[in-house]
Tab-separated table of C-alpha atoms in Angstrom:
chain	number	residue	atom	x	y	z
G	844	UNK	CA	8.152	-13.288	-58.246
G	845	UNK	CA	4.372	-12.589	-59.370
G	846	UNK	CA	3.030	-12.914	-55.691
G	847	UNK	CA	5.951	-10.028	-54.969
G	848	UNK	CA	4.419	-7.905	-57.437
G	849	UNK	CA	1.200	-8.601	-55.957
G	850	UNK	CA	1.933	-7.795	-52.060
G	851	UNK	CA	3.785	-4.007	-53.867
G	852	UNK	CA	0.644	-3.501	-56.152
G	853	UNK	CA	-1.843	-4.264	-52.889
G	854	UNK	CA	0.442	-1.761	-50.789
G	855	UNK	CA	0.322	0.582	-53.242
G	856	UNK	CA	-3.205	0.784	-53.438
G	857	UNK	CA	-3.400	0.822	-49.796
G	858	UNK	CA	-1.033	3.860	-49.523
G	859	UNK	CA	-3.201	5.799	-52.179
G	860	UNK	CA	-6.229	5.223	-50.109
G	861	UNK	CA	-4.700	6.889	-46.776
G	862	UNK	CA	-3.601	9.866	-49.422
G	863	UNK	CA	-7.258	10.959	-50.206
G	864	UNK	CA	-7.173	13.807	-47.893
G	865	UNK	CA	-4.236	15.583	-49.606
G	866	UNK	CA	-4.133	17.849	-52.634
G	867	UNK	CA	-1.051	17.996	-54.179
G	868	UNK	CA	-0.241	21.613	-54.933
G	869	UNK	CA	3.167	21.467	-56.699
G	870	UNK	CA	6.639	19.729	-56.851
G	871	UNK	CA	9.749	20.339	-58.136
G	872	UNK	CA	12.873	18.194	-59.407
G	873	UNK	CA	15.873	17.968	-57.052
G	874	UNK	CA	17.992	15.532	-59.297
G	875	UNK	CA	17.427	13.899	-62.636
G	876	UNK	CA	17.099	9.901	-62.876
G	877	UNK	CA	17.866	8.840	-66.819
G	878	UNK	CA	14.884	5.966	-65.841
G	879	UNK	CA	12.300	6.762	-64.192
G	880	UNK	CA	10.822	9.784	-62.500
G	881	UNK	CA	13.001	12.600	-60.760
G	882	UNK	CA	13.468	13.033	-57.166
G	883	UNK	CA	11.555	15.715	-55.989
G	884	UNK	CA	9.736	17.651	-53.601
G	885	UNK	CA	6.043	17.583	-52.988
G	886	UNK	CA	4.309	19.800	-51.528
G	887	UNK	CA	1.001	18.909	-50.463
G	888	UNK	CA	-2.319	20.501	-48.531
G	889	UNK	CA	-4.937	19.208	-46.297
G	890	UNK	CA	-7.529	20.474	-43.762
G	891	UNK	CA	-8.081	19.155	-40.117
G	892	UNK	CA	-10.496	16.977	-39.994
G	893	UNK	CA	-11.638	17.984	-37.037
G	894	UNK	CA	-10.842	21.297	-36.960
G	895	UNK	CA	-12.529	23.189	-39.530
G	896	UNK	CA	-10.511	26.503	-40.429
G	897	UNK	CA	-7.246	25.431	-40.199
G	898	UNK	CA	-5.125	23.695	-43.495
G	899	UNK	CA	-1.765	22.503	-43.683
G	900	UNK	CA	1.034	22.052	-45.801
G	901	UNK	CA	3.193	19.527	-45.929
G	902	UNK	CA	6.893	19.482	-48.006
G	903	UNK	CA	8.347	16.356	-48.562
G	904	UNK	CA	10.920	14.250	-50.637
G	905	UNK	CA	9.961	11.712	-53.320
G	906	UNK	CA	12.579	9.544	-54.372
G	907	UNK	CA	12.653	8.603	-58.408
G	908	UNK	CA	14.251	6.289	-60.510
G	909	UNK	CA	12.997	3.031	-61.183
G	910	UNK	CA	12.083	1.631	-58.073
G	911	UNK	CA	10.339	5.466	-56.731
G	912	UNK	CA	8.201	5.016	-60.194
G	913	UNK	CA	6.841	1.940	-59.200
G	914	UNK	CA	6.715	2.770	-55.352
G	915	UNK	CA	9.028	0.310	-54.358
G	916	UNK	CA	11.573	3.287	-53.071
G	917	UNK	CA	11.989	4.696	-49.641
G	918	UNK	CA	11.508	7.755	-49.289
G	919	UNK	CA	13.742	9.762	-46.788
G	920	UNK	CA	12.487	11.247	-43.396
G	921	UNK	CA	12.965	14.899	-44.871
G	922	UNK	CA	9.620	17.339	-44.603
G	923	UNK	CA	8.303	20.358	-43.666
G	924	UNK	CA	5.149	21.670	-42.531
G	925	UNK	CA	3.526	24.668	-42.202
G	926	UNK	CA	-0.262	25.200	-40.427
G	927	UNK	CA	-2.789	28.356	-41.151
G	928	UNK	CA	-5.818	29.514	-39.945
G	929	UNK	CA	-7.593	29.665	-43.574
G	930	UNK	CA	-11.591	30.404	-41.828
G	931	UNK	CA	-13.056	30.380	-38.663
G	932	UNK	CA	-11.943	27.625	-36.404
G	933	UNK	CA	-14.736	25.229	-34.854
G	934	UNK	CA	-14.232	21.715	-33.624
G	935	UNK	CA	-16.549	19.169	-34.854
G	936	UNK	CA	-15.393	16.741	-31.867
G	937	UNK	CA	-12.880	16.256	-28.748
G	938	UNK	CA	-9.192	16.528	-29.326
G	939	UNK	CA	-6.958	14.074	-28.262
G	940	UNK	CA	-3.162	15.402	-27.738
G	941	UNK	CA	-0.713	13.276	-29.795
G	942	UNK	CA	-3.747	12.174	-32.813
G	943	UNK	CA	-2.928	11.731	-35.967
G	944	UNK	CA	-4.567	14.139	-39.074
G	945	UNK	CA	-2.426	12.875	-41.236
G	946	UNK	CA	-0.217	10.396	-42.938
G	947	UNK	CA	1.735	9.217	-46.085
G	948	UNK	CA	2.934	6.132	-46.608
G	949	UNK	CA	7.283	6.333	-47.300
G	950	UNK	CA	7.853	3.004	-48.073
G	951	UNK	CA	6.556	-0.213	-49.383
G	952	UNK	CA	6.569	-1.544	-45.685
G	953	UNK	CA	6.847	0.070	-42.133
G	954	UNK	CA	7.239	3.516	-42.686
G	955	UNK	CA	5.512	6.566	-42.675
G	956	UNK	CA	5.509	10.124	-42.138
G	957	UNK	CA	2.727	11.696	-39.629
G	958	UNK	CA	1.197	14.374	-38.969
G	959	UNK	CA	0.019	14.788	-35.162
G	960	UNK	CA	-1.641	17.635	-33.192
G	961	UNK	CA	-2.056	19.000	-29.576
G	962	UNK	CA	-3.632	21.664	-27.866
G	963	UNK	CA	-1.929	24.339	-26.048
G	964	UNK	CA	-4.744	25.146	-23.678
G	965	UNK	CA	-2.462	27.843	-21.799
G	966	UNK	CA	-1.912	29.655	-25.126
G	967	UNK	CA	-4.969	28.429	-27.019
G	968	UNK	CA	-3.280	27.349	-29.883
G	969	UNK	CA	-2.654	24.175	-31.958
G	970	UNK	CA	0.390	22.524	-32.514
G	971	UNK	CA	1.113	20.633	-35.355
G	972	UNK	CA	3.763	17.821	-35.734
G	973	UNK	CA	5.673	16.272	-38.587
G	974	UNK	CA	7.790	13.093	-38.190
G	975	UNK	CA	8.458	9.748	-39.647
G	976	UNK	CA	8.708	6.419	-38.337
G	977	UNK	CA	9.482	2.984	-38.931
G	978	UNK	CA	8.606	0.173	-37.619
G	979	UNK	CA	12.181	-0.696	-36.165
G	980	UNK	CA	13.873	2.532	-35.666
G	981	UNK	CA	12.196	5.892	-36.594
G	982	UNK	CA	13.888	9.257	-37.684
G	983	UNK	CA	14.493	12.252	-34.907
G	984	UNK	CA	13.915	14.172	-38.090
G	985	UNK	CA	10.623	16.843	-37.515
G	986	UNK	CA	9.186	19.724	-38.209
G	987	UNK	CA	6.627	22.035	-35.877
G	988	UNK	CA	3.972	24.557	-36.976
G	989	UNK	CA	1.335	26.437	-34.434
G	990	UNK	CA	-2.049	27.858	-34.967
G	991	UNK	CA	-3.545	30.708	-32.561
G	992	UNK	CA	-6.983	30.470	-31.973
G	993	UNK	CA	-8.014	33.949	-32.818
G	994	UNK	CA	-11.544	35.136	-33.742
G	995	UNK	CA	-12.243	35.061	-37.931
G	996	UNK	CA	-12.405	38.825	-38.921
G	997	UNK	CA	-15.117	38.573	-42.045
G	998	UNK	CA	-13.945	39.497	-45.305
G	999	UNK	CA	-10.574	37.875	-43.783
């Protein structure tokens, strides 16, 4: 039983190291758990890392109770995002269609939710994708944001 709480307390830590990118900005409660925390939606923000002048933000659901208080819960495939130029756009390095700028752990083990982006070369804009997977089966469950490429009017 110790080792158990070992292996959850090592993923946990694990998870809150991939999460250093995101801010959280706000949350509210969707239902109330008598033990525990309330489920509830996050909303969180991050910049490309690779793309500087353009942020994201990212909904998603955070289970409660017991088991979402000690991060033993998983979380469902439900989120949102939303992408916006916030300065003017320059990439620091080559983009590669389909890579990942960022992810959350939504379980203990085998699932996450991602956040991918491609180029739209035709349109010159990025695309941002939300999704979660699993390790077994994933969920067809996404969400799609785009950001033009425009110039960055100063005082913008």
């Amino acid at each position: 039983m110790r080792q158990i709480f070992r292996v959850a307390a090592a993923l946990a830590a694990v998870g809150a190291a991939t999460a250093a990118g995101a801010e959280e900005v706000g949350s509210v409660d969707t239902a109330f758990k008598l033990l525990g925390a309330n489920h509830k939606i996050v909303i969180e923000a991050f910049d490309d890392p690779k793309v500087a002048g353009v942020s994201c933000f990212v909904s998603r659901a955070k289970t409660g109770g017991i088991s979402g208080s000690l991060g033993l819960a998983e979380n469902t495939s439900d989120a949102s995002i939303a992408c916006r130029q916030t300065g003017p756009i320059a990439v620091a390095d080559e983009l590669k269609d389909g890579e990942e700028v960022f992810g959350r752990r939504s379980s203990v083990l085998f699932k996450r939710l991602q956040v991918v982006r491609f180029f739209d070369e035709t349109r010159n804009t990025l695309v941002y994708l939300s999704y979660s997977d699993k390790l077994i089966d994933g969920s067809p469950k996404n969400s799609l944001s785009a950001v033009v490429i425009r110039p960055w009017a100063e005082g913008s």
